[in-house]
mmCIF file of C-alpha atoms in Angstrom:
data_model
loop_
_atom_site.group_PDB
_atom_site.id
_atom_site.type_symbol
_atom_site.label_atom_id
_atom_site.label_comp_id
_atom_site.label_asym_id
_atom_site.label_seq_id
_atom_site.Cartn_x
_atom_site.Cartn_y
_atom_site.Cartn_z
ATOM 1 C CA MET K 813 15.647 -95.512 -94.511
ATOM 2 C CA GLN K 814 12.731 -96.975 -94.113
ATOM 3 C CA LYS K 815 13.489 -96.970 -89.958
ATOM 4 C CA ARG K 816 13.901 -93.337 -90.476
ATOM 5 C CA ILE K 817 10.242 -92.442 -92.267
ATOM 6 C CA HIS K 818 8.732 -94.817 -89.864
ATOM 7 C CA ASP K 819 10.213 -92.801 -87.142
ATOM 8 C CA PHE K 820 9.327 -89.377 -88.583
ATOM 9 C CA ILE K 821 6.037 -90.223 -89.913
ATOM 10 C CA LEU K 822 5.071 -90.903 -85.509
ATOM 11 C CA ARG K 823 7.236 -88.343 -84.210
ATOM 12 C CA GLU K 824 5.486 -85.451 -86.461
ATOM 13 C CA LYS K 825 2.152 -86.985 -86.356
ATOM 14 C CA LEU K 826 1.498 -86.855 -90.124
ATOM 15 C CA PHE K 827 -0.645 -90.085 -90.149
ATOM 16 C CA THR K 828 -1.819 -93.473 -89.221
ATOM 17 C CA HIS K 829 -2.253 -96.401 -91.121
ATOM 18 C CA LYS K 830 -6.266 -95.911 -90.391
ATOM 19 C CA GLU K 831 -5.853 -92.731 -92.695
ATOM 20 C CA ARG K 832 -6.540 -93.004 -96.394
ATOM 21 C CA LEU K 833 -3.821 -91.238 -98.414
ATOM 22 C CA ILE K 834 -3.059 -89.308 -101.925
ATOM 23 C CA LEU K 835 0.256 -89.378 -102.920
ATOM 24 C CA GLY K 836 1.033 -87.103 -105.815
ATOM 25 C CA VAL K 837 3.838 -88.743 -107.674
ATOM 26 C CA SER K 838 5.768 -87.161 -110.898
ATOM 27 C CA GLY K 839 8.050 -90.177 -111.983
ATOM 28 C CA GLY K 840 11.104 -88.014 -110.534
ATOM 29 C CA VAL K 841 13.140 -89.951 -108.032
ATOM 30 C CA ASP K 842 11.901 -88.316 -105.065
ATOM 31 C CA SER K 843 8.126 -89.037 -105.262
ATOM 32 C CA VAL K 844 9.196 -92.817 -106.643
ATOM 33 C CA VAL K 845 11.513 -93.465 -103.567
ATOM 34 C CA MET K 846 8.181 -92.175 -101.793
ATOM 35 C CA PHE K 847 5.731 -94.313 -103.111
ATOM 36 C CA HIS K 848 8.043 -97.509 -102.232
ATOM 37 C CA LEU K 849 8.468 -96.598 -99.175
ATOM 38 C CA LEU K 850 4.898 -96.017 -97.618
ATOM 39 C CA ARG K 851 4.282 -99.465 -99.997
ATOM 40 C CA ARG K 852 6.360 -101.199 -97.829
ATOM 41 C CA GLU K 853 5.164 -99.597 -94.655
ATOM 42 C CA LYS K 854 1.688 -100.864 -95.648
ATOM 43 C CA TYR K 855 -0.333 -97.419 -95.732
ATOM 44 C CA ASN K 856 -3.763 -96.859 -97.522
ATOM 45 C CA PHE K 857 -2.783 -94.701 -100.694
ATOM 46 C CA GLU K 858 -3.530 -93.834 -103.913
ATOM 47 C CA VAL K 859 -1.788 -92.012 -106.443
ATOM 48 C CA ILE K 860 -2.553 -88.965 -108.557
ATOM 49 C CA HIS K 861 -0.311 -87.591 -111.391
ATOM 50 C CA CYS K 862 -0.498 -84.131 -112.955
ATOM 51 C CA ASN K 863 0.595 -83.715 -116.583
ATOM 52 C CA PHE K 864 1.103 -80.456 -117.621
ATOM 53 C CA HIS K 865 1.637 -80.949 -120.894
ATOM 54 C CA LEU K 866 4.997 -78.396 -120.781
ATOM 55 C CA ARG K 867 7.624 -80.519 -121.720
ATOM 56 C CA GLY K 868 6.228 -82.232 -125.158
ATOM 57 C CA GLU K 869 6.865 -86.255 -125.167
ATOM 58 C CA GLU K 870 8.797 -85.925 -122.279
ATOM 59 C CA SER K 871 5.362 -85.427 -119.870
ATOM 60 C CA LEU K 872 3.536 -88.266 -122.067
ATOM 61 C CA ARG K 873 6.541 -90.025 -120.827
ATOM 62 C CA ASP K 874 6.610 -89.111 -116.807
ATOM 63 C CA GLU K 875 2.445 -90.422 -117.366
ATOM 64 C CA ASN K 876 3.260 -93.904 -118.890
ATOM 65 C CA PHE K 877 5.934 -94.400 -116.348
ATOM 66 C CA VAL K 878 4.035 -93.231 -113.517
ATOM 67 C CA ARG K 879 0.646 -95.608 -115.047
ATOM 68 C CA SER K 880 2.839 -98.624 -115.500
ATOM 69 C CA LEU K 881 4.075 -98.052 -111.580
ATOM 70 C CA CYS K 882 0.980 -98.141 -110.072
ATOM 71 C CA GLU K 883 -0.275 -100.976 -112.409
ATOM 72 C CA LYS K 884 2.818 -102.987 -110.749
ATOM 73 C CA TYR K 885 2.376 -102.687 -107.539
ATOM 74 C CA ASN K 886 -1.870 -102.783 -108.448
ATOM 75 C CA VAL K 887 -2.314 -99.447 -107.066
ATOM 76 C CA PRO K 888 -5.337 -97.359 -108.147
ATOM 77 C CA ILE K 889 -4.332 -94.137 -109.918
ATOM 78 C CA CYS K 890 -6.066 -90.804 -110.887
ATOM 79 C CA VAL K 891 -3.995 -88.928 -113.964
ATOM 80 C CA LYS K 892 -5.436 -85.179 -114.259
ATOM 81 C CA SER K 893 -4.105 -83.196 -117.556
ATOM 82 C CA PHE K 894 -4.248 -79.302 -117.813
ATOM 83 C CA ASN K 895 -3.370 -76.699 -120.539
ATOM 84 C CA THR K 896 -0.909 -74.958 -118.116
ATOM 85 C CA PHE K 897 -0.381 -72.504 -120.602
ATOM 86 C CA SER K 898 -3.234 -71.264 -121.240
ATOM 87 C CA TYR K 899 -4.267 -70.805 -117.925
ATOM 88 C CA ALA K 900 -1.074 -68.899 -117.004
ATOM 89 C CA LYS K 901 -2.249 -66.685 -119.476
ATOM 90 C CA GLU K 902 -6.004 -66.458 -118.504
ATOM 91 C CA CYS K 903 -4.723 -65.715 -114.800
ATOM 92 C CA LYS K 904 -1.777 -64.074 -115.478
ATOM 93 C CA LEU K 905 0.221 -66.137 -113.684
ATOM 94 C CA SER K 906 3.966 -67.236 -114.252
ATOM 95 C CA ILE K 907 4.260 -71.348 -115.660
ATOM 96 C CA GLU K 908 5.884 -72.308 -112.464
ATOM 97 C CA MET K 909 3.013 -70.505 -110.190
ATOM 98 C CA ALA K 910 0.536 -71.842 -112.839
ATOM 99 C CA ALA K 911 1.288 -75.658 -112.205
ATOM 100 C CA ARG K 912 1.742 -75.259 -108.423
ATOM 101 C CA LYS K 913 -1.620 -73.610 -108.270
ATOM 102 C CA LEU K 914 -3.375 -76.043 -111.036
ATOM 103 C CA ARG K 915 -1.814 -79.170 -108.977
ATOM 104 C CA TYR K 916 -2.662 -78.098 -105.574
ATOM 105 C CA ASP K 917 -6.029 -77.528 -105.828
ATOM 106 C CA PHE K 918 -6.710 -80.571 -107.850
ATOM 107 C CA PHE K 919 -5.216 -82.702 -104.699
ATOM 108 C CA GLU K 920 -7.244 -80.837 -102.717
ATOM 109 C CA GLU K 921 -10.675 -81.271 -104.811
ATOM 110 C CA TYR K 922 -9.925 -84.629 -105.230
ATOM 111 C CA ARG K 923 -9.660 -85.255 -101.565
ATOM 112 C CA ARG K 924 -12.497 -83.943 -101.105
ATOM 113 C CA LYS K 925 -14.633 -85.790 -103.338
ATOM 114 C CA LYS K 926 -13.045 -89.111 -102.593
ATOM 115 C CA ASN K 927 -12.613 -88.582 -98.813
ATOM 116 C CA PHE K 928 -8.842 -89.406 -97.982
ATOM 117 C CA SER K 929 -7.376 -87.513 -95.005
ATOM 118 C CA TYR K 930 -4.151 -86.223 -96.346
ATOM 119 C CA ILE K 931 -1.907 -85.447 -99.943
ATOM 120 C CA CYS K 932 1.662 -86.577 -99.590
ATOM 121 C CA VAL K 933 4.128 -84.498 -101.515
ATOM 122 C CA ALA K 934 8.053 -85.580 -101.815
ATOM 123 C CA HIS K 935 9.781 -82.719 -101.057
ATOM 124 C CA HIS K 936 13.275 -83.268 -99.015
ATOM 125 C CA ASN K 937 15.449 -81.354 -96.620
ATOM 126 C CA ASP K 938 17.272 -79.683 -99.441
ATOM 127 C CA ASP K 939 13.894 -78.697 -100.954
ATOM 128 C CA SER K 940 13.491 -76.808 -97.840
ATOM 129 C CA ILE K 941 16.517 -75.104 -97.406
ATOM 130 C CA GLU K 942 15.981 -73.644 -100.903
ATOM 131 C CA THR K 943 12.098 -72.350 -99.775
ATOM 132 C CA LEU K 944 14.578 -70.879 -96.804
ATOM 133 C CA LEU K 945 16.962 -68.597 -98.895
ATOM 134 C CA MET K 946 14.051 -68.218 -101.702
ATOM 135 C CA ASN K 947 12.168 -66.463 -98.778
ATOM 136 C CA LEU K 948 15.221 -64.509 -97.304
ATOM 137 C CA ILE K 949 16.287 -63.231 -100.684
ATOM 138 C CA ARG K 950 12.173 -61.851 -101.204
ATOM 139 C CA GLY K 951 12.153 -60.561 -97.240
ATOM 140 C CA CYS K 952 10.785 -62.658 -94.385
ATOM 141 C CA GLY K 953 10.667 -63.334 -90.948
ATOM 142 C CA ALA K 954 10.154 -66.044 -88.823
ATOM 143 C CA LYS K 955 7.481 -67.885 -90.530
ATOM 144 C CA GLY K 956 9.396 -67.624 -93.997
ATOM 145 C CA MET K 957 13.170 -68.672 -92.133
ATOM 146 C CA ARG K 958 11.385 -72.078 -91.163
ATOM 147 C CA GLY K 959 11.530 -73.604 -94.317
ATOM 148 C CA ILE K 960 9.215 -76.185 -95.612
ATOM 149 C CA GLN K 961 7.543 -77.249 -92.641
ATOM 150 C CA PRO K 962 6.433 -81.421 -92.673
ATOM 151 C CA LYS K 963 2.241 -80.825 -91.855
ATOM 152 C CA ASN K 964 0.437 -77.713 -93.672
ATOM 153 C CA GLY K 965 -3.667 -78.300 -93.399
ATOM 154 C CA ASN K 966 -4.204 -81.914 -95.058
ATOM 155 C CA ILE K 967 -0.334 -81.547 -96.958
ATOM 156 C CA VAL K 968 2.053 -83.669 -95.524
ATOM 157 C CA ARG K 969 5.500 -84.237 -95.977
ATOM 158 C CA PRO K 970 6.585 -87.949 -95.116
ATOM 159 C CA MET K 971 10.212 -87.186 -97.115
ATOM 160 C CA LEU K 972 11.450 -84.087 -95.351
ATOM 161 C CA CYS K 973 13.775 -86.481 -92.706
ATOM 162 C CA PHE K 974 15.847 -87.169 -96.262
ATOM 163 C CA SER K 975 18.301 -84.991 -98.101
ATOM 164 C CA ARG K 976 18.570 -85.434 -101.930
ATOM 165 C CA LYS K 977 21.633 -87.513 -102.043
ATOM 166 C CA GLU K 978 20.674 -89.873 -99.370
ATOM 167 C CA ILE K 979 16.942 -90.177 -102.048
ATOM 168 C CA LEU K 980 18.930 -90.723 -104.665
ATOM 169 C CA ASP K 981 21.522 -93.502 -102.886
ATOM 170 C CA CYS K 982 18.623 -95.538 -102.077
ATOM 171 C CA ALA K 983 16.792 -95.731 -104.986
ATOM 172 C CA GLU K 984 20.209 -96.874 -106.841
ATOM 173 C CA ASN K 985 20.766 -99.104 -103.877
ATOM 174 C CA GLU K 986 16.875 -100.294 -104.162
ATOM 175 C CA GLN K 987 17.078 -100.478 -108.170
ATOM 176 C CA TRP K 988 14.230 -98.402 -108.331
ATOM 177 C CA ASP K 989 13.471 -96.748 -111.663
ATOM 178 C CA PHE K 990 12.856 -93.197 -112.261
ATOM 179 C CA VAL K 991 12.125 -90.555 -114.622
ATOM 180 C CA GLU K 992 14.630 -87.389 -115.157
ATOM 181 C CA ASP K 993 12.640 -83.912 -115.347
ATOM 182 C CA SER K 994 15.008 -81.907 -117.786
ATOM 183 C CA SER K 995 13.912 -78.621 -116.542
ATOM 184 C CA ASN K 996 15.290 -78.974 -113.382
ATOM 185 C CA GLU K 997 18.561 -78.556 -115.101
ATOM 186 C CA GLY K 998 18.405 -75.279 -116.299
ATOM 187 C CA ASN K 999 18.609 -72.434 -114.341
ATOM 188 C CA GLU K 1000 14.873 -70.488 -115.752
ATOM 189 C CA TYR K 1001 13.419 -70.651 -112.178
ATOM 190 C CA LEU K 1002 14.764 -69.049 -108.989
ATOM 191 C CA ARG K 1003 14.901 -72.487 -107.280
ATOM 192 C CA ASN K 1004 16.804 -73.574 -109.583
ATOM 193 C CA ARG K 1005 19.336 -70.853 -109.531
ATOM 194 C CA ILE K 1006 19.778 -70.953 -106.093
ATOM 195 C CA ARG K 1007 20.159 -74.818 -106.125
ATOM 196 C CA HIS K 1008 22.849 -74.909 -108.935
ATOM 197 C CA LYS K 1009 24.618 -71.614 -108.195
ATOM 198 C CA LEU K 1010 24.089 -69.723 -104.772
ATOM 199 C CA ILE K 1011 24.163 -72.838 -102.350
ATOM 200 C CA PRO K 1012 27.577 -73.844 -103.814
ATOM 201 C CA LEU K 1013 28.532 -70.632 -103.842
ATOM 202 C CA LEU K 1014 27.803 -70.934 -100.067
ATOM 203 C CA GLU K 1015 29.483 -74.106 -99.726
ATOM 204 C CA SER K 1016 32.808 -72.592 -100.551
ATOM 205 C CA PHE K 1017 32.142 -70.335 -97.371
ATOM 206 C CA ASN K 1018 31.114 -73.147 -95.032
ATOM 207 C CA PRO K 1019 31.159 -76.611 -96.898
ATOM 208 C CA ASN K 1020 28.725 -77.410 -93.904
ATOM 209 C CA VAL K 1021 26.214 -75.017 -94.799
ATOM 210 C CA ARG K 1022 23.522 -77.184 -95.844
ATOM 211 C CA GLU K 1023 23.143 -78.814 -92.039
ATOM 212 C CA ALA K 1024 23.900 -75.202 -90.561
ATOM 213 C CA LEU K 1025 20.658 -74.028 -92.740
ATOM 214 C CA SER K 1026 18.995 -76.556 -91.148
ATOM 215 C CA ALA K 1027 19.476 -76.520 -87.875
ATOM 216 C CA SER K 1028 18.780 -72.818 -87.795
ATOM 217 C CA SER K 1029 15.550 -73.530 -89.487
ATOM 218 C CA LYS K 1030 14.471 -75.664 -86.498
ATOM 219 C CA TYR K 1031 15.725 -72.998 -84.411
ATOM 220 C CA PHE K 1032 12.993 -70.396 -86.267
ATOM 221 C CA VAL K 1033 10.289 -72.676 -86.161
ATOM 222 C CA ASP K 1034 10.677 -72.926 -82.191
ATOM 223 C CA THR K 1035 10.811 -68.427 -82.379
ATOM 224 C CA TYR K 1036 7.776 -68.766 -84.423
ATOM 225 C CA ASN K 1037 5.532 -70.894 -82.403
ATOM 226 C CA PHE K 1038 6.445 -69.645 -79.181
ATOM 227 C CA GLN K 1039 5.954 -65.895 -81.319
ATOM 228 C CA GLN K 1040 2.339 -67.233 -82.063
ATOM 229 C CA GLN K 1041 1.189 -68.046 -78.766
ATOM 230 C CA GLN K 1042 2.021 -64.459 -77.210
ATOM 231 C CA PHE K 1043 0.422 -62.939 -79.909
ATOM 232 C CA GLU K 1044 -2.501 -65.259 -79.586
ATOM 233 C CA LYS K 1045 -2.843 -63.629 -75.637
ATOM 234 C CA ILE K 1046 -2.480 -60.735 -76.591
ATOM 235 C CA LYS K 1047 -5.084 -60.448 -79.513
ATOM 236 C CA GLU K 1048 -7.496 -61.681 -77.163
ATOM 237 C CA SER K 1049 -7.080 -58.886 -74.913
ATOM 238 C CA CYS K 1050 -7.209 -56.414 -77.679
ATOM 239 C CA LEU K 1051 -9.954 -57.502 -80.168
ATOM 240 C CA LEU K 1052 -13.265 -57.082 -80.152
ATOM 241 C CA HIS K 1053 -15.681 -57.971 -82.592
ATOM 242 C CA GLU K 1054 -18.859 -56.063 -83.571
ATOM 243 C CA GLY K 1055 -20.662 -58.118 -86.273
ATOM 244 C CA GLU K 1056 -18.438 -57.633 -89.045
ATOM 245 C CA ARG K 1057 -16.823 -55.208 -87.387
ATOM 246 C CA ILE K 1058 -13.560 -55.577 -85.399
ATOM 247 C CA SER K 1059 -12.218 -53.261 -83.291
ATOM 248 C CA ILE K 1060 -8.414 -53.500 -82.301
ATOM 249 C CA ASP K 1061 -7.615 -51.420 -79.250
ATOM 250 C CA LEU K 1062 -3.808 -50.181 -79.789
ATOM 251 C CA ARG K 1063 -3.139 -48.797 -76.542
ATOM 252 C CA LYS K 1064 -3.420 -53.054 -75.347
ATOM 253 C CA ILE K 1065 -1.074 -54.089 -77.639
ATOM 254 C CA ASP K 1066 1.796 -55.256 -75.191
ATOM 255 C CA ALA K 1067 4.646 -55.944 -78.296
ATOM 256 C CA PRO K 1068 6.501 -54.762 -81.114
ATOM 257 C CA MET K 1069 3.524 -52.975 -83.123
ATOM 258 C CA GLU K 1070 4.661 -53.574 -86.524
ATOM 259 C CA LEU K 1071 5.758 -56.976 -85.801
ATOM 260 C CA PHE K 1072 2.264 -57.845 -84.051
ATOM 261 C CA LEU K 1073 0.112 -56.085 -86.741
ATOM 262 C CA HIS K 1074 1.891 -58.304 -89.569
ATOM 263 C CA TYR K 1075 0.880 -61.673 -87.523
ATOM 264 C CA LEU K 1076 -2.822 -59.535 -86.937
ATOM 265 C CA LEU K 1077 -3.514 -57.797 -90.380
ATOM 266 C CA SER K 1078 -1.386 -60.423 -93.396
ATOM 267 C CA PRO K 1079 -4.535 -62.944 -92.889
ATOM 268 C CA TYR K 1080 -7.065 -59.970 -94.266
ATOM 269 C CA GLY K 1081 -4.715 -59.194 -97.175
ATOM 270 C CA PHE K 1082 -3.348 -55.824 -96.391
ATOM 271 C CA SER K 1083 0.427 -55.806 -97.755
ATOM 272 C CA PRO K 1084 3.459 -55.466 -95.521
ATOM 273 C CA GLN K 1085 4.046 -51.421 -96.843
ATOM 274 C CA SER K 1086 0.037 -50.830 -95.688
ATOM 275 C CA ILE K 1087 1.267 -52.566 -92.056
ATOM 276 C CA GLU K 1088 4.262 -50.808 -91.912
ATOM 277 C CA ASN K 1089 2.377 -47.332 -92.433
ATOM 278 C CA ILE K 1090 -0.426 -48.018 -90.068
ATOM 279 C CA SER K 1091 2.110 -49.301 -87.141
ATOM 280 C CA LYS K 1092 3.578 -45.631 -87.631
ATOM 281 C CA GLU K 1093 0.412 -43.771 -87.191
ATOM 282 C CA LYS K 1094 0.461 -41.920 -83.664
ATOM 283 C CA ILE K 1095 -1.965 -43.446 -81.144
ATOM 284 C CA GLY K 1096 -5.318 -40.798 -80.445
ATOM 285 C CA SER K 1097 -5.105 -39.740 -84.145
ATOM 286 C CA SER K 1098 -7.998 -40.446 -86.785
ATOM 287 C CA GLY K 1099 -9.025 -40.237 -90.157
ATOM 288 C CA LYS K 1100 -6.719 -42.265 -91.995
ATOM 289 C CA HIS K 1101 -8.223 -45.180 -94.340
ATOM 290 C CA TYR K 1102 -6.125 -48.322 -95.641
ATOM 291 C CA LEU K 1103 -7.200 -50.803 -98.262
ATOM 292 C CA SER K 1104 -6.618 -54.725 -98.871
ATOM 293 C CA PRO K 1105 -7.948 -56.377 -102.200
ATOM 294 C CA MET K 1106 -11.125 -57.341 -99.398
ATOM 295 C CA TYR K 1107 -11.305 -55.751 -96.827
ATOM 296 C CA GLU K 1108 -10.295 -51.966 -95.068
ATOM 297 C CA ILE K 1109 -9.189 -50.382 -91.785
ATOM 298 C CA PHE K 1110 -9.849 -47.039 -90.204
ATOM 299 C CA THR K 1111 -7.771 -44.991 -87.655
ATOM 300 C CA HIS K 1112 -10.401 -44.060 -84.721
ATOM 301 C CA ARG K 1113 -8.700 -42.412 -81.417
ATOM 302 C CA GLU K 1114 -6.754 -45.726 -79.797
ATOM 303 C CA LYS K 1115 -8.218 -47.820 -82.087
ATOM 304 C CA LEU K 1116 -8.071 -49.450 -85.745
ATOM 305 C CA ILE K 1117 -11.812 -50.631 -87.105
ATOM 306 C CA LEU K 1118 -11.471 -53.570 -89.548
ATOM 307 C CA LEU K 1119 -14.431 -54.414 -91.677
ATOM 308 C CA PRO K 1120 -14.670 -55.996 -95.467
ATOM 309 C CA LYS K 1121 -15.129 -54.049 -97.816
ATOM 310 C CA LYS K 1122 -18.535 -53.340 -99.306
ATOM 311 C CA GLU K 1123 -19.551 -50.844 -102.455
ATOM 312 C CA GLN K 1124 -21.085 -47.717 -101.228
ATOM 313 C CA THR K 1125 -24.382 -47.540 -102.600
ATOM 314 C CA LEU K 1126 -26.864 -44.209 -102.739
ATOM 315 C CA LEU K 1127 -29.101 -44.778 -100.084
ATOM 316 C CA SER K 1128 -31.978 -43.065 -101.205
ATOM 317 C CA PHE K 1129 -35.557 -43.520 -99.726
ATOM 318 C CA HIS K 1130 -38.749 -41.195 -100.609
ATOM 319 C CA GLN K 1131 -41.671 -41.582 -97.983
ATOM 320 C CA THR K 1132 -45.210 -39.948 -98.916
ATOM 321 C CA PHE K 1133 -46.573 -38.647 -95.537
ATOM 322 C CA GLY K 1134 -49.467 -39.981 -94.264
ATOM 323 C CA ILE K 1135 -51.004 -39.459 -90.654
ATOM 324 C CA THR K 1136 -49.689 -42.603 -88.896
ATOM 325 C CA THR K 1137 -47.052 -44.642 -91.011
ATOM 326 C CA MET K 1138 -44.373 -46.542 -90.290
ATOM 327 C CA MET K 1139 -41.670 -46.448 -92.710
ATOM 328 C CA PRO K 1140 -41.076 -50.158 -94.290
ATOM 329 C CA PHE K 1141 -36.825 -49.054 -94.132
ATOM 330 C CA SER K 1142 -34.725 -51.218 -92.470
ATOM 331 C CA PRO K 1143 -32.739 -50.544 -90.048
ATOM 332 C CA LEU K 1144 -34.410 -47.200 -90.063
ATOM 333 C CA GLY K 1145 -37.750 -48.213 -88.918
ATOM 334 C CA MET K 1146 -39.129 -44.923 -87.797
ATOM 335 C CA MET K 1147 -43.130 -44.021 -86.804
ATOM 336 C CA TRP K 1148 -44.274 -40.570 -88.314
ATOM 337 C CA GLU K 1149 -47.450 -38.685 -86.568
ATOM 338 C CA LYS K 1150 -48.820 -35.630 -87.659
ATOM 339 C CA ARG K 1151 -50.476 -34.110 -84.881
ATOM 340 C CA GLU K 1152 -52.321 -30.462 -84.849
ATOM 341 C CA LYS K 1153 -50.881 -28.233 -81.983
ATOM 342 C CA ASN K 1154 -51.888 -24.847 -80.427
ATOM 343 C CA GLU K 1155 -49.651 -22.272 -79.871
ATOM 344 C CA GLU K 1156 -48.936 -23.492 -76.034
ATOM 345 C CA GLU K 1157 -48.093 -27.216 -77.134
ATOM 346 C CA LYS K 1158 -45.857 -25.488 -79.457
ATOM 347 C CA ARG K 1159 -43.996 -23.765 -77.195
ATOM 348 C CA LYS K 1160 -43.680 -27.131 -74.816
ATOM 349 C CA CYS K 1161 -42.833 -29.096 -78.333
ATOM 350 C CA PHE K 1162 -38.815 -28.893 -77.603
ATOM 351 C CA ASN K 1163 -38.223 -32.746 -76.844
ATOM 352 C CA PRO K 1164 -34.455 -33.671 -75.152
ATOM 353 C CA SER K 1165 -34.615 -37.574 -76.151
ATOM 354 C CA PRO K 1166 -32.613 -38.381 -79.191
ATOM 355 C CA PHE K 1167 -35.003 -40.834 -80.513
ATOM 356 C CA VAL K 1168 -37.927 -38.081 -80.943
ATOM 357 C CA ALA K 1169 -37.538 -35.048 -83.345
ATOM 358 C CA ASN K 1170 -40.774 -32.736 -83.507
ATOM 359 C CA LEU K 1171 -40.681 -30.872 -87.247
ATOM 360 C CA ASP K 1172 -42.588 -27.787 -88.867
ATOM 361 C CA ALA K 1173 -45.289 -29.941 -91.058
ATOM 362 C CA GLU K 1174 -45.902 -26.771 -93.342
ATOM 363 C CA LYS K 1175 -41.978 -26.157 -93.998
ATOM 364 C CA MET K 1176 -40.957 -30.489 -94.336
ATOM 365 C CA GLY K 1177 -43.982 -30.641 -96.877
ATOM 366 C CA THR K 1178 -46.196 -33.696 -97.197
ATOM 367 C CA GLU K 1179 -42.789 -35.885 -99.267
ATOM 368 C CA TRP K 1180 -39.045 -36.494 -97.289
ATOM 369 C CA THR K 1181 -35.925 -38.366 -98.373
ATOM 370 C CA ILE K 1182 -33.856 -40.229 -96.328
ATOM 371 C CA ARG K 1183 -30.423 -40.448 -98.372
ATOM 372 C CA LEU K 1184 -26.164 -40.694 -96.868
ATOM 373 C CA TRP K 1185 -24.820 -37.358 -95.852
ATOM 374 C CA LYS K 1186 -22.688 -35.997 -98.543
ATOM 375 C CA GLU K 1187 -19.754 -32.472 -98.126
ATOM 376 C CA GLY K 1188 -21.165 -29.292 -97.749
ATOM 377 C CA ASP K 1189 -24.527 -30.538 -96.720
ATOM 378 C CA TRP K 1190 -25.548 -28.039 -94.135
ATOM 379 C CA PHE K 1191 -28.744 -27.787 -91.396
ATOM 380 C CA ILE K 1192 -29.908 -25.439 -89.034
ATOM 381 C CA PRO K 1193 -29.608 -26.212 -85.326
ATOM 382 C CA TYR K 1194 -32.974 -26.338 -83.253
ATOM 383 C CA GLY K 1195 -33.035 -22.520 -81.159
ATOM 384 C CA MET K 1196 -30.240 -21.084 -83.661
ATOM 385 C CA LYS K 1197 -30.617 -18.865 -87.004
ATOM 386 C CA GLY K 1198 -27.286 -19.862 -88.894
ATOM 387 C CA LYS K 1199 -26.484 -22.636 -90.398
ATOM 388 C CA LYS K 1200 -24.300 -25.656 -89.186
ATOM 389 C CA LYS K 1201 -22.135 -28.235 -91.216
ATOM 390 C CA VAL K 1202 -23.296 -31.340 -91.129
ATOM 391 C CA SER K 1203 -19.620 -32.590 -91.467
ATOM 392 C CA ASP K 1204 -18.577 -30.430 -88.393
ATOM 393 C CA LEU K 1205 -21.769 -31.772 -86.740
ATOM 394 C CA LEU K 1206 -19.806 -35.621 -87.187
ATOM 395 C CA THR K 1207 -16.687 -34.737 -86.442
ATOM 396 C CA SER K 1208 -17.889 -32.920 -82.860
ATOM 397 C CA LEU K 1209 -19.587 -36.308 -82.255
ATOM 398 C CA LYS K 1210 -16.041 -38.048 -82.698
ATOM 399 C CA LEU K 1211 -17.498 -40.965 -85.386
ATOM 400 C CA SER K 1212 -15.635 -42.983 -86.767
ATOM 401 C CA ILE K 1213 -14.931 -42.677 -90.879
ATOM 402 C CA ASP K 1214 -16.943 -45.506 -90.900
ATOM 403 C CA GLU K 1215 -19.882 -44.343 -88.526
ATOM 404 C CA LYS K 1216 -19.749 -41.166 -90.610
ATOM 405 C CA ARG K 1217 -20.042 -43.027 -93.887
ATOM 406 C CA ARG K 1218 -23.211 -44.808 -92.714
ATOM 407 C CA THR K 1219 -24.550 -41.429 -91.246
ATOM 408 C CA CYS K 1220 -27.770 -40.636 -92.826
ATOM 409 C CA LEU K 1221 -29.854 -37.361 -92.890
ATOM 410 C CA LEU K 1222 -33.735 -36.899 -93.126
ATOM 411 C CA CYS K 1223 -34.364 -34.321 -95.974
ATOM 412 C CA THR K 1224 -36.963 -32.553 -97.844
ATOM 413 C CA LYS K 1225 -38.421 -33.899 -100.952
ATOM 414 C CA LYS K 1226 -35.710 -32.763 -102.986
ATOM 415 C CA GLY K 1227 -33.147 -33.842 -100.506
ATOM 416 C CA GLU K 1228 -31.962 -30.502 -99.011
#
């Protein structure tokens, strides 16, 4: 066991003896064996124990056990207590998810505060197999089929090279004490049902199913890594960043569309169903709109436009006309100039420049409004008598939905 964990840490490049570690120790056999193996390897670590107060006296027993363990070996310890039931209710989470979030949030907070390099947790290979099956039941791709990975950011798992049986045998042979968590015996949680019911059923079909699933997860690791490398290359060619706006050129996606868009859009919070619908949009179509909690996407011809969601506020600005006035309005900064023209100048006043407009001062009045356009707005094009809808003009200019939303009108005092 000692040599295997030593070799595993080196092979996976988890951490070195120069780095300071946090060990999450619950008092159960997995974390206790991790504690002893890393202690023997002479790594520099402190222990964190989280008391979630979910099992009454048993929770207090676990805390006292871990305190005694650290005291015996002169290892610094931090104990954190949580009111898990209240937190779960407040955040509308299951007890299991609430405890997980509280634990990892505090681990990271403590790591940053005390300048530790990594957080060690004691997941083993059986945990990884259970996670793989959980993901498969819920629906997943290659990423979910990898199971639990040895390193994920600042979280490292040096015990993944062992099965639960090997850990139990090690504790027994070394006569290392540990505590039992009674909640692991029930079937309330999905993970427990997979452990106690599904895996034994699968073993009736294949006695070596654990080894088979573990081998499969390694293949999916390679598949996922290769897929990510290819997608990164495609991403570089099809994405254009323009400030907060990201333009995605669908014509340059040389990969299965839905699979690539899952890779690209999932980090922005788009649901699998939304991504599926986006992938089915015909290239060249415009006007469709999809939302995630923090972002939105518009289809615009051969592109997708990705933007952060912002509250759409009504832009309304009144400008009192002066002889020469610079509008204090960014980014519309405009210069107004009132000039008297004779009949000859009036006939020549048309200016084709898109940056200059000649207006009739008598009809416009002395106070104007700048606002966002809305449905039903109209104008009379220069040289014509009939009205034209603003929406028709914007469509003819082939503006995207986002560009249409940000289009402003210069109106008379009443906003007309």
